[in-house]
PDB file of C-alpha atoms in Angstrom:
ATOM      1  CA  LEU A  33       0.000   0.000   0.000  1.00 68.00           C
ATOM      2  CA  SER A  34       2.780   2.423   0.833  1.00 75.00           C
ATOM      3  CA  PHE A  35       4.437   1.824  -2.535  1.00 76.00           C
ATOM      4  CA  ARG A  36       1.288   2.757  -4.431  1.00 76.00           C
ATOM      5  CA  ALA A  37       0.681   5.756  -2.180  1.00 80.00           C
ATOM      6  CA  TRP A  38       4.229   7.013  -2.785  1.00 77.00           C
ATOM      7  CA  GLN A  39       3.792   6.347  -6.492  1.00 76.00           C
ATOM      8  CA  ARG A  40       0.724   8.597  -6.537  1.00 78.00           C
ATOM      9  CA  GLY A  41       2.517  11.340  -4.657  1.00 78.00           C
ATOM     10  CA  TRP A  42       0.575  10.819  -1.436  1.00 81.00           C
ATOM     11  CA  LYS A  43       2.132  11.319   1.956  1.00 78.00           C
ATOM     12  CA  VAL A  44       3.018   8.154   3.811  1.00 76.00           C
ATOM     13  CA  ILE A  45       2.846   8.424   7.559  1.00 76.00           C
ATOM     14  CA  TYR A  46       4.874   6.210   9.830  1.00 70.00           C
ATOM     15  CA  GLU A  47       5.463   6.044  13.559  1.00 75.00           C
ATOM     16  CA  PRO A  48       9.158   5.372  14.247  1.00 75.00           C
ATOM     17  CA  ALA A  49       8.480   4.490  17.893  1.00 81.00           C
ATOM     18  CA  SER A  50       5.964   1.797  16.986  1.00 82.00           C
ATOM     19  CA  ILE A  51       6.788  -1.829  17.606  1.00 84.00           C
ATOM     20  CA  VAL A  52       5.374  -4.514  15.330  1.00 81.00           C
ATOM     21  CA  PHE A  53       5.676  -8.221  15.905  1.00 79.00           C
ATOM     22  CA  HIS A  54       5.311 -10.091  12.631  1.00 74.00           C
ATOM     23  CA  ARG A  55       5.871 -13.771  12.090  1.00 72.00           C
ATOM     24  CA  GLU A  56       6.511 -13.835   8.374  1.00 70.00           C
ATOM     25  CA  SER A  57       4.177 -16.159   6.474  1.00 70.00           C
ATOM     26  CA  ALA A  58       2.955 -17.784   9.689  1.00 72.00           C
ATOM     27  CA  SER A  59      -0.687 -18.014   8.611  1.00 75.00           C
ATOM     28  CA  MET A  60       0.167 -19.007   5.026  1.00 73.00           C
ATOM     29  CA  LEU A  61       2.568 -21.734   6.132  1.00 71.00           C
ATOM     30  CA  LYS A  62       0.011 -23.174   8.506  1.00 73.00           C
ATOM     31  CA  ARG A  63      -2.721 -23.103   5.880  1.00 75.00           C
ATOM     32  CA  TYR A  64      -0.832 -24.079   2.697  1.00 74.00           C
ATOM     33  CA  GLY A  65       2.520 -25.588   3.648  1.00 81.00           C
ATOM     34  CA  GLN A  66       5.977 -24.485   2.504  1.00 84.00           C
ATOM     35  CA  ASP A  67       5.685 -25.449  -1.165  1.00 87.00           C
ATOM     36  CA  LYS A  68       2.353 -23.702  -1.834  1.00 91.00           C
ATOM     37  CA  GLN A  69       3.407 -20.690   0.263  1.00 89.00           C
ATOM     38  CA  THR A  70       6.560 -20.277  -1.851  1.00 89.00           C
ATOM     39  CA  LEU A  71       4.480 -20.562  -5.021  1.00 93.00           C
ATOM     40  CA  LEU A  72       1.989 -17.902  -3.860  1.00 91.00           C
ATOM     41  CA  VAL A  73       4.681 -15.456  -2.708  1.00 90.00           C
ATOM     42  CA  ASN A  74       6.523 -15.738  -6.028  1.00 93.00           C
ATOM     43  CA  ARG A  75       3.317 -15.513  -8.064  1.00 95.00           C
ATOM     44  CA  ASN A  76       2.272 -12.400  -6.177  1.00 93.00           C
ATOM     45  CA  HIS A  77       5.711 -10.873  -6.692  1.00 94.00           C
ATOM     46  CA  LEU A  78       5.322 -11.327 -10.446  1.00 95.00           C
ATOM     47  CA  LEU A  79       1.822  -9.819 -10.359  1.00 95.00           C
ATOM     48  CA  PHE A  80       3.015  -6.836  -8.303  1.00 92.00           C
ATOM     49  CA  THR A  81       5.819  -6.219 -10.797  1.00 92.00           C
ATOM     50  CA  ALA A  82       3.500  -6.510 -13.812  1.00 93.00           C
ATOM     51  CA  LYS A  83       0.987  -4.120 -12.260  1.00 90.00           C
ATOM     52  CA  ASN A  84       3.180  -1.524 -10.572  1.00 85.00           C
ATOM     53  CA  VAL A  85       6.816  -1.425 -11.659  1.00 85.00           C
ATOM     54  CA  GLY A  86       8.351   0.543 -14.510  1.00 82.00           C
ATOM     55  CA  GLY A  87       6.826   1.921 -17.659  1.00 84.00           C
ATOM     56  CA  TRP A  88       5.247   0.125 -20.575  1.00 87.00           C
ATOM     57  CA  GLY A  89       8.636  -0.649 -22.137  1.00 92.00           C
ATOM     58  CA  PHE A  90       9.747  -2.310 -18.919  1.00 91.00           C
ATOM     59  CA  LEU A  91       6.523  -4.316 -18.822  1.00 93.00           C
ATOM     60  CA  ILE A  92       7.003  -5.605 -22.368  1.00 95.00           C
ATOM     61  CA  GLY A  93      10.558  -6.724 -21.570  1.00 96.00           C
ATOM     62  CA  PHE A  94       9.408  -8.269 -18.301  1.00 95.00           C
ATOM     63  CA  LEU A  95       6.660 -10.255 -20.057  1.00 96.00           C
ATOM     64  CA  LEU A  96       8.972 -11.389 -22.862  1.00 96.00           C
ATOM     65  CA  LEU A  97      11.537 -12.671 -20.358  1.00 96.00           C
ATOM     66  CA  LEU A  98       9.025 -14.481 -18.132  1.00 96.00           C
ATOM     67  CA  PRO A  99       9.187 -17.759 -20.105  1.00 96.00           C
ATOM     68  CA  VAL A 100      13.002 -17.662 -20.052  1.00 96.00           C
ATOM     69  CA  ARG A 101      13.011 -17.043 -16.306  1.00 94.00           C
ATOM     70  CA  ALA A 102      10.607 -19.971 -15.900  1.00 95.00           C
ATOM     71  CA  ILE A 103      12.417 -22.496 -18.102  1.00 96.00           C
ATOM     72  CA  ARG A 104      16.092 -21.806 -17.383  1.00 96.00           C
ATOM     73  CA  PRO A 105      15.970 -23.081 -13.750  1.00 95.00           C
ATOM     74  CA  LEU A 106      14.644 -26.436 -15.035  1.00 95.00           C
ATOM     75  CA  PHE A 107      18.219 -27.249 -16.105  1.00 96.00           C
ATOM     76  CA  ARG A 108      19.160 -27.134 -12.401  1.00 96.00           C
ATOM     77  CA  GLY A 109      16.125 -29.245 -11.472  1.00 96.00           C
ATOM     78  CA  ASP A 110      14.202 -26.281 -10.019  1.00 95.00           C
ATOM     79  CA  THR A 111      10.555 -26.515 -11.096  1.00 96.00           C
ATOM     80  CA  MET A 112       9.202 -23.701  -8.886  1.00 94.00           C
ATOM     81  CA  PRO A 113       9.722 -20.866 -11.417  1.00 95.00           C
ATOM     82  CA  LEU A 114       7.847 -22.811 -14.093  1.00 96.00           C
ATOM     83  CA  ARG A 115       5.032 -23.555 -11.651  1.00 96.00           C
ATOM     84  CA  CYS A 116       4.895 -19.838 -10.750  1.00 95.00           C
ATOM     85  CA  PHE A 117       4.781 -18.976 -14.449  1.00 96.00           C
ATOM     86  CA  PHE A 118       1.715 -21.175 -14.960  1.00 97.00           C
ATOM     87  CA  ALA A 119       0.133 -19.835 -11.759  1.00 96.00           C
ATOM     88  CA  VAL A 120       0.582 -16.200 -12.865  1.00 97.00           C
ATOM     89  CA  LEU A 121      -0.588 -16.596 -16.480  1.00 96.00           C
ATOM     90  CA  PRO A 122      -4.358 -16.543 -15.818  1.00 97.00           C
ATOM     91  CA  ARG A 123      -3.976 -13.482 -13.573  1.00 97.00           C
ATOM     92  CA  LEU A 124      -1.674 -11.401 -15.793  1.00 96.00           C
ATOM     93  CA  PRO A 125      -4.400  -9.878 -18.001  1.00 96.00           C
ATOM     94  CA  ARG A 126      -6.196  -8.520 -14.946  1.00 95.00           C
ATOM     95  CA  ALA A 127      -2.968  -7.062 -13.521  1.00 94.00           C
ATOM     96  CA  ILE A 128      -2.133  -5.388 -16.842  1.00 93.00           C
ATOM     97  CA  CYS A 129      -5.653  -3.987 -17.157  1.00 93.00           C
ATOM     98  CA  ALA A 130      -5.362  -2.610 -13.617  1.00 90.00           C
ATOM     99  CA  ARG A 131      -2.086  -0.937 -14.638  1.00 86.00           C
ATOM    100  CA  TRP A 132      -3.859   0.583 -17.626  1.00 85.00           C
ATOM    101  CA  ARG A 133      -6.639   2.012 -15.440  1.00 86.00           C
ATOM    102  CA  GLU A 134      -4.252   3.508 -12.875  1.00 77.00           C
ATOM    103  CA  PRO A 135      -3.308   7.142 -13.339  1.00 70.00           C
ATOM    104  CA  SER A 136       0.267   7.713 -14.461  1.00 70.00           C
ATOM    105  CA  PRO A 137       2.545   7.549 -11.444  1.00 67.00           C
ATOM    106  CA  ARG A 138       3.827  10.864 -10.175  1.00 69.00           C
ATOM    107  CA  ARG A 139       6.911   9.145  -8.800  1.00 71.00           C
ATOM    108  CA  GLY A 140       9.029   6.481 -10.446  1.00 73.00           C
ATOM    109  CA  LEU A 141      10.482   3.390  -8.836  1.00 73.00           C
ATOM    110  CA  ARG A 142      13.969   4.874  -8.425  1.00 78.00           C
ATOM    111  CA  GLU A 143      12.591   7.931  -6.638  1.00 79.00           C
ATOM    112  CA  ILE A 144      10.478   5.765  -4.325  1.00 75.00           C
ATOM    113  CA  LEU A 145      13.437   3.510  -3.490  1.00 75.00           C
ATOM    114  CA  LYS A 146      15.571   6.578  -2.698  1.00 79.00           C
ATOM    115  CA  MET A 147      12.820   7.867  -0.386  1.00 72.00           C
ATOM    116  CA  ILE A 148      12.628   4.524   1.396  1.00 71.00           C
ATOM    117  CA  ALA A 149      16.419   4.328   1.773  1.00 75.00           C
ATOM    118  CA  ALA A 150      16.490   7.873   3.159  1.00 75.00           C
ATOM    119  CA  GLY A 151      13.666   7.102   5.603  1.00 69.00           C
ATOM    120  CA  GLN A 152      11.526   9.834   4.091  1.00 60.00           C
ATOM    121  CA  GLY A 153       7.851  10.126   4.817  1.00 57.00           C
ATOM    122  CA  MET A 154       5.939  11.940   7.473  1.00 51.00           C
ATOM    123  CA  LYS A 155       6.198  10.970  11.096  1.00 48.00           C
ATOM    124  CA  SER A 156       2.884  10.774  12.886  1.00 47.00           C
ATOM    125  CA  ASP A 157       3.727  13.834  15.030  1.00 48.00           C
ATOM    126  CA  GLU A 158       4.237  15.921  11.851  1.00 48.00           C
ATOM    127  CA  VAL A 159       0.667  15.435  10.617  1.00 44.00           C
TER     128      VAL A 159
END
């Protein structure tokens, strides 16, 4: 959510004194198991990239390289990328259509990453 807010030029508010306890993938692991959890995380990463990252030229290159990224690991015996490829295919048109409907981002990926690295955003006491 913060990424898309930054992309639109919105202010992102954070509380540096907050403490969050997060057991990564705890509910997914319990529900799906390690293999399915890995598949879903990787599939969602591909969908996020297709929907949110880079311009249209980047997207075309990303889509053209997807089959290569899925097949090449097979030579090492790794089938997960190919399984992710087949899991993402039915969802890609919807992600691309959502990209089309979104207004043009006011901030690019590089600018957002620089803001994150610099810890920029608004603290809750600055609101």
